[in-house]
XYZ file of C-alpha atoms in Angstrom:
127
model
C 4.125 -29.249 -5.743
C 8.130 -29.650 -5.015
C 10.471 -27.014 -6.952
C 11.297 -28.958 -9.355
C 7.710 -30.020 -10.541
C 7.127 -25.880 -11.036
C 10.128 -25.695 -12.638
C 8.792 -28.716 -15.383
C 5.595 -27.213 -15.204
C 6.588 -23.532 -15.945
C 9.126 -24.947 -18.412
C 6.659 -26.413 -20.207
C 4.146 -23.452 -20.423
C 8.000 -21.666 -21.678
C 8.224 -23.958 -24.583
C 4.441 -23.863 -25.315
C 4.725 -20.252 -25.928
C 8.066 -19.602 -28.166
C 6.262 -22.087 -30.076
C 2.354 -20.286 -29.625
C 1.346 -23.706 -28.658
C -1.724 -22.580 -27.370
C -3.804 -25.522 -26.021
C -0.179 -26.982 -24.844
C -0.151 -23.836 -22.356
C -3.574 -24.652 -21.237
C -2.869 -28.204 -20.803
C -1.127 -26.419 -17.888
C -3.539 -24.016 -16.341
C -5.679 -24.078 -13.206
C -8.967 -24.223 -14.656
C -9.394 -20.574 -12.777
C -6.343 -19.309 -14.003
C -5.730 -15.933 -12.483
C -3.139 -13.885 -15.248
C -1.833 -10.189 -14.842
C 0.254 -8.393 -16.927
C 1.919 -5.595 -14.799
C 3.962 -2.536 -16.845
C 5.691 -0.490 -14.905
C 3.925 -1.006 -12.074
C 0.657 -1.235 -13.120
C -1.886 -3.772 -14.411
C -2.546 -2.895 -18.068
C -4.383 -6.626 -18.831
C -5.630 -8.949 -16.166
C -8.020 -12.229 -16.878
C -9.749 -14.641 -14.924
C -10.334 -18.165 -15.944
C -9.382 -20.582 -18.559
C -11.510 -18.825 -21.504
C -11.029 -15.567 -20.790
C -6.794 -16.199 -20.736
C -7.772 -18.539 -23.712
C -8.535 -14.934 -26.204
C -5.869 -13.304 -24.069
C -2.962 -15.533 -25.541
C -5.040 -15.987 -29.604
C -4.296 -11.643 -29.178
C -1.322 -12.066 -28.392
C -0.222 -14.321 -30.938
C -1.226 -12.952 -33.270
C 1.022 -9.526 -33.097
C 4.420 -11.208 -33.047
C 5.075 -12.828 -35.951
C 8.460 -14.379 -33.395
C 8.428 -14.412 -29.817
C 11.093 -15.548 -26.931
C 11.091 -15.703 -23.239
C 14.417 -17.272 -22.152
C 14.471 -17.944 -18.253
C 18.009 -17.073 -16.208
C 17.159 -18.055 -12.815
C 14.446 -19.416 -10.576
C 13.670 -18.788 -7.359
C 10.655 -21.160 -4.628
C 8.751 -20.002 -2.470
C 5.939 -22.379 -1.369
C 3.512 -22.666 -4.332
C 5.485 -20.148 -6.120
C 8.153 -19.851 -8.171
C 10.030 -16.482 -9.897
C 11.573 -16.128 -12.755
C 14.048 -13.942 -14.080
C 13.014 -13.787 -18.151
C 14.338 -12.725 -21.546
C 12.115 -11.587 -23.671
C 12.772 -11.390 -27.159
C 10.032 -10.615 -30.449
C 9.586 -9.970 -33.451
C 5.961 -7.871 -34.214
C 3.853 -9.212 -36.704
C 1.412 -5.946 -37.713
C 1.085 -2.129 -36.491
C 1.137 -1.297 -32.168
C -1.860 1.612 -32.349
C 1.416 2.613 -29.951
C 3.196 3.684 -33.967
C 5.812 0.312 -33.588
C 6.122 -1.319 -36.815
C 5.703 -5.072 -37.933
C 8.886 -5.847 -38.260
C 10.553 -4.565 -35.850
C 12.405 -6.315 -32.516
C 11.294 -5.678 -28.974
C 13.682 -6.964 -25.713
C 13.247 -6.813 -22.594
C 13.828 -7.772 -19.377
C 11.260 -8.592 -16.779
C 10.562 -11.405 -14.180
C 7.325 -14.021 -14.018
C 5.459 -15.057 -11.197
C 3.915 -18.965 -11.227
C 1.497 -19.938 -8.062
C 0.042 -23.299 -8.473
C -3.186 -24.832 -7.464
C -3.596 -29.084 -7.896
C -1.288 -29.697 -9.497
C -1.685 -27.055 -11.825
C -0.481 -23.365 -12.757
C -3.405 -21.110 -11.311
C -1.383 -17.399 -10.908
C 1.258 -16.394 -13.414
C 1.480 -11.958 -13.188
C 4.038 -11.167 -15.312
C 6.380 -8.468 -14.604
C 8.171 -5.725 -16.469
């Protein structure tokens, strides 16, 4: 897959993510999608397959009243693309870690996307 097509798919995925459009996100994913959220070097969430991804996406959707990923930069290597992300969100409910509904989260991180069969096959979010 060429870099322009990868970039377009990532932009569409981020648009769907920002607008809480889970079906729009799912439409771009390979049926064997692997998702990992890596925080401070440790995997804290991992899914395999569309249904596990859908479950975690629904859970995540309910945590935020607002969320926005902004892509700062892209780098391409073979069938992978790394994007630098600026993220902000507003919590919709209290979290077990003590954060309260209405609090704003602001993070910088990166996401790595890998592609197979013209679909997103791997997403790794690093923060």
